[in-house]
Amino acid sequence: MTRAEMRKAAQKKGKGGPGRGAAAGSAAAAAGPGKKRFIDYPRFGKTGVRRWLPSWRQWLSGVLLVFGCFVGLVFYLYQTTDVPKLNELVKDQNTIYYWADNTEMTRKGQTNRQIVELKDISPHLQHAVIAAENKTFETDSGIDPKGMLRAVYNMAKGGETQGASTITQQYVKNAYLSQEQTLSRKVREFFITLKINQDKEKSEILTGYLNTSWFGRGANGAQAAAQAYYGVDAKDLDICQSAMLAGLLKGATYYDPTNPDNKERAQGRWNWILDQMVDTKAITPEERAKCTTFPAPLPQKPSSNMNGEISYLVDTANKYVLATDKTITQQMIDRGGLKIYTTFEKDKVDALKKAVDDVKSENLDPAKRPNNDTNIQFGSASIRPGDGAIIALYGGDGVENGHFDNNADATGVQVGSTFKPFVLATAMQVGVQTAKDDKGKPKRINSDSRYLADDMSEIRKPDGSLVIGDDGKPYRQKNEDSGKRGYVSLRQAMQYSYNVPFVQLNQDVGGQNVADIAVQMGVKKDSLADPKTATFPLGTSTISPIRMATAYGTLAASGKEAEPYSVTKVEVSGVERPGFGKKELKVALEPAVADNVTDSLVNVAVNGTGKKTKELGRPVAGKTGTTDQNKSAWWVGYTPQLVTSVAMWREDPSKHERQSLNGTGGKESIHGGDIPTDVFTRYMKAALANEKKMDFPTPQPVGTAVDSSGAPSTFTPTTPPPTTEAPSAPPQQTQSQAPQPPVQPQQPTTPTCVPGVDCPGDQPAPHTTSKAPNPSNTCLPPVGCPTTPTPGDSTPPGGGNGSGGTGGGKPTGGGRPTPSSTGGLLGGAGGQ
């Protein structure tokens, strides 16, 4: 009972008779009101839910207590927060990069900084920075509560982090804290900002901010930035230059116009800042009107410790670090204090560079052929399949020679026929829509399936209707050169890199399915061309050498895709960060599919356009590629231990426009089986010198032989229409030669094996790929019967995109396809 209830009970004692109520009242009176508790909780005398519900007094007391504690904590943190002197912060540190064996590769540090007074910084830059970063800087309290709460909320839920909102907060982050986006750092930033905003004048804060901000190019502070970009002191910057530098503060990685990919973005931000300066009345509209031409910065001056391939290795490692750990920024890397352990093997990097340099010196003579042998670019990547470690790169001639772009990561070069294995893999994995299996699904096929290879053939959709070109007429696909090849197996189509069969096969399996398989194998989705175009299977996509090596590595690893990585460990201020190193493998293809595609690519290396790789003396698989107007040439090849892509192209560095390779090295045209394959072979000899020879897995049967529409049901040859070559090519014959008698049907024969891959010792053995039930399928007149030259003769029968040996004429395809009913493909990628 409460005290009031006890008193009432006592009063009832005299009124009520002897009974239960009287007895209770008497007991209560005898017990008395009891001792009062300091905190009446659970509440005395209450029952049920009311016993546990605090009274309004208790609620009020609790709120006041929490508020008082919070105020006390804030006061304590504010009083105990020390603001160090600015000059004590200028401590040079280095970010150190290590080779795969943990020896030091190079180091990068923040040595490019000079603190100057505000009077030595152009007023134009001061106004541009305020207009771009914090218009209310002169009047605000230095804190943006909404921005900080938003940043804390995003960090708490694991989303993208956000930077400081006001100039004062950014100054505190730059000068007094690390660049990490963590909750504890945000709390410290808040209190230091409050103290600095109270203790310092706005001019002091602006001075500190402009002296500690990162502008890119390793420049910390306005003075260093003015020198790095324009070669002048900060006090001499004009309005136009100031607006450009102010734009870099949002992120120099994305707004430095030196990078061609940033130029449009940088110019847009430059114009916006100038408009904001007018809006804040920092400049007049008349002054704004004088900035009509974007103030292009000076060429970047490379650091001597970044010469050779080092800058490209560092660039690749930095990109991987930034993508893997979102709390690490480029500014953190440039400020120093990180240790980055890479996958790059020095001897492999040196071997790849030597291979490129030797091939260039033997084939290119810019003095003799200035119009053909200048601006030649190479890009290459070497990766361990089944692991993903990038062990070597070739990114260009070196920053010391004015080449700053990393060619190994270039995404503007079409890959040509190196894309065709993706089409074949899709047909084996997904199936063709032109035939159904017993479950009603697209029928999976194998490389014995026959497709028409005649030059200028019409292409049909899965429903049998013709593909219509941009001119409204039936689309016709062109091969490397003219010729009637008849129906050939996909294995032979890959060997001689015929375009027609793969364009038709792409229609049968569906371009989107091909794109999906390519992505599963390691290609970046955003590097793919439109899969709905007819020329998509001919390599109009612009995939980087790193990603092409990754995708082919999936074939080498029997269908397991290993995400490429270049960094094994990162330490920030001595603390290791998680998430680096080898990633979990993904199954992209069935092992039988990957191994059968590999088997076809071994045939390319032994008998087709990649025969130069025989000099390596071990099993090799790969594919050549050449694109429209001979603007690029590729070889992507692999052994079981190593996959390497080599791309070659010609580019005007001032305009970043691709130019034709025709005439390079004094040759009429450059094909993938020529210089790129030579680079590959020289490098792989050195890279694999201490590794044992290994065979590829014996491919298990996959799919069935499903011929395209119109293929003859038997192999009894018929006399082909007159062509410029004899029916039994190769070799080619002219029309003036005497006609040959009809070819007699062939007796079943046993096909030869691929030497060094599936032959027991030096003895021939049956080929390991699955065969059609009909034994007569062992040859394909007019190109595949034993009456043709020996397997060692890689001369294509005149119609593909073959190179190596006497290989053919100008490549076709590339760029946006413009189908024509009379001229074939005008601008679609192809090549060998």
PDB file of N, CA, C and O in Angstrom, residues 6 42 130 222 224 249 252 318 355 368 456 526 541 556 593 596 655 754 790:
ATOM      1  N   MET A   6      -2.707   3.512   3.292  1.00  0.00           N
ATOM      2  CA  MET A   6      -2.583   3.086   4.691  1.00  0.00           C
ATOM      3  C   MET A   6      -3.414   3.966   5.619  1.00  0.00           C
ATOM      4  O   MET A   6      -4.045   3.486   6.567  1.00  0.00           O
ATOM      5  N   PRO A  42      11.093  -0.543  -9.396  1.00  0.00           N
ATOM      6  CA  PRO A  42       9.686  -0.518  -9.846  1.00  0.00           C
ATOM      7  C   PRO A  42       8.804   0.209  -8.831  1.00  0.00           C
ATOM      8  O   PRO A  42       9.063   0.165  -7.632  1.00  0.00           O
ATOM      9  N   ILE A 130      36.545  29.223 -52.479  1.00  0.00           N
ATOM     10  CA  ILE A 130      35.357  29.501 -51.662  1.00  0.00           C
ATOM     11  C   ILE A 130      34.090  29.289 -52.484  1.00  0.00           C
ATOM     12  O   ILE A 130      33.115  28.688 -52.014  1.00  0.00           O
ATOM     13  N   ALA A 222      48.706  25.074 -52.414  1.00  0.00           N
ATOM     14  CA  ALA A 222      48.515  25.925 -53.580  1.00  0.00           C
ATOM     15  C   ALA A 222      49.807  26.236 -54.308  1.00  0.00           C
ATOM     16  O   ALA A 222      49.855  26.271 -55.539  1.00  0.00           O
ATOM     17  N   ALA A 224      52.657  24.458 -54.457  1.00  0.00           N
ATOM     18  CA  ALA A 224      53.117  23.279 -55.197  1.00  0.00           C
ATOM     19  C   ALA A 224      52.242  23.021 -56.414  1.00  0.00           C
ATOM     20  O   ALA A 224      52.730  22.643 -57.489  1.00  0.00           O
ATOM     21  N   LEU A 249      40.115  20.160 -56.355  1.00  0.00           N
ATOM     22  CA  LEU A 249      39.908  19.842 -54.947  1.00  0.00           C
ATOM     23  C   LEU A 249      38.786  18.832 -54.739  1.00  0.00           C
ATOM     24  O   LEU A 249      38.744  18.136 -53.728  1.00  0.00           O
ATOM     25  N   ALA A 252      41.264  15.162 -57.672  1.00  0.00           N
ATOM     26  CA  ALA A 252      42.208  15.351 -58.775  1.00  0.00           C
ATOM     27  C   ALA A 252      42.262  14.135 -59.681  1.00  0.00           C
ATOM     28  O   ALA A 252      42.532  14.247 -60.879  1.00  0.00           O
ATOM     29  N   ASN A 318      47.775   0.933 -57.512  1.00  0.00           N
ATOM     30  CA  ASN A 318      46.953   1.966 -56.878  1.00  0.00           C
ATOM     31  C   ASN A 318      45.479   1.781 -57.201  1.00  0.00           C
ATOM     32  O   ASN A 318      44.610   1.905 -56.321  1.00  0.00           O
ATOM     33  N   ALA A 355      61.296  -8.210 -74.442  1.00  0.00           N
ATOM     34  CA  ALA A 355      60.671  -8.790 -75.628  1.00  0.00           C
ATOM     35  C   ALA A 355      60.077  -7.707 -76.517  1.00  0.00           C
ATOM     36  O   ALA A 355      60.252  -7.718 -77.742  1.00  0.00           O
ATOM     37  N   LYS A 368      63.477   6.053 -90.771  1.00  0.00           N
ATOM     38  CA  LYS A 368      63.338   5.615 -92.153  1.00  0.00           C
ATOM     39  C   LYS A 368      61.888   5.689 -92.628  1.00  0.00           C
ATOM     40  O   LYS A 368      61.623   6.032 -93.786  1.00  0.00           O
ATOM     41  N   MET A 456      31.126 -13.171 -98.238  1.00  0.00           N
ATOM     42  CA  MET A 456      29.932 -12.394 -98.591  1.00  0.00           C
ATOM     43  C   MET A 456      28.652 -13.216 -98.467  1.00  0.00           C
ATOM     44  O   MET A 456      27.697 -13.035 -99.209  1.00  0.00           O
ATOM     45  N   ASP A 526      31.235  -3.185 -69.044  1.00  0.00           N
ATOM     46  CA  ASP A 526      31.222  -1.867 -69.679  1.00  0.00           C
ATOM     47  C   ASP A 526      32.216  -1.744 -70.835  1.00  0.00           C
ATOM     48  O   ASP A 526      32.256  -0.722 -71.514  1.00  0.00           O
ATOM     49  N   SER A 541      34.346  -4.963 -79.462  1.00  0.00           N
ATOM     50  CA  SER A 541      34.491  -4.546 -78.064  1.00  0.00           C
ATOM     51  C   SER A 541      35.921  -4.079 -77.794  1.00  0.00           C
ATOM     52  O   SER A 541      36.872  -4.523 -78.448  1.00  0.00           O
ATOM     53  N   ALA A 556      42.310 -21.625 -69.628  1.00  0.00           N
ATOM     54  CA  ALA A 556      43.487 -22.371 -69.186  1.00  0.00           C
ATOM     55  C   ALA A 556      43.239 -23.094 -67.873  1.00  0.00           C
ATOM     56  O   ALA A 556      43.849 -24.139 -67.610  1.00  0.00           O
ATOM     57  N   VAL A 593      33.740 -27.822 -71.530  1.00  0.00           N
ATOM     58  CA  VAL A 593      33.592 -26.723 -72.492  1.00  0.00           C
ATOM     59  C   VAL A 593      34.915 -25.975 -72.612  1.00  0.00           C
ATOM     60  O   VAL A 593      35.430 -25.735 -73.719  1.00  0.00           O
ATOM     61  N   ASN A 596      37.598 -28.037 -74.395  1.00  0.00           N
ATOM     62  CA  ASN A 596      37.379 -28.199 -75.833  1.00  0.00           C
ATOM     63  C   ASN A 596      37.685 -26.912 -76.597  1.00  0.00           C
ATOM     64  O   ASN A 596      38.190 -26.959 -77.716  1.00  0.00           O
ATOM     65  N   LYS A 655      45.975  13.606 -80.392  1.00  0.00           N
ATOM     66  CA  LYS A 655      44.532  13.530 -80.617  1.00  0.00           C
ATOM     67  C   LYS A 655      43.910  12.271 -80.026  1.00  0.00           C
ATOM     68  O   LYS A 655      42.698  12.135 -79.997  1.00  0.00           O
ATOM     69  N   VAL A 754      47.416 -33.516 -81.923  1.00  0.00           N
ATOM     70  CA  VAL A 754      48.199 -32.282 -81.811  1.00  0.00           C
ATOM     71  C   VAL A 754      49.518 -32.623 -81.133  1.00  0.00           C
ATOM     72  O   VAL A 754      49.539 -33.035 -79.977  1.00  0.00           O
ATOM     73  N   THR A 790      50.269 -30.979 -95.424  1.00  0.00           N
ATOM     74  CA  THR A 790      50.422 -31.576 -94.100  1.00  0.00           C
ATOM     75  C   THR A 790      49.989 -30.613 -93.017  1.00  0.00           C
ATOM     76  O   THR A 790      49.920 -29.412 -93.220  1.00  0.00           O
TER      77      THR A 790
END
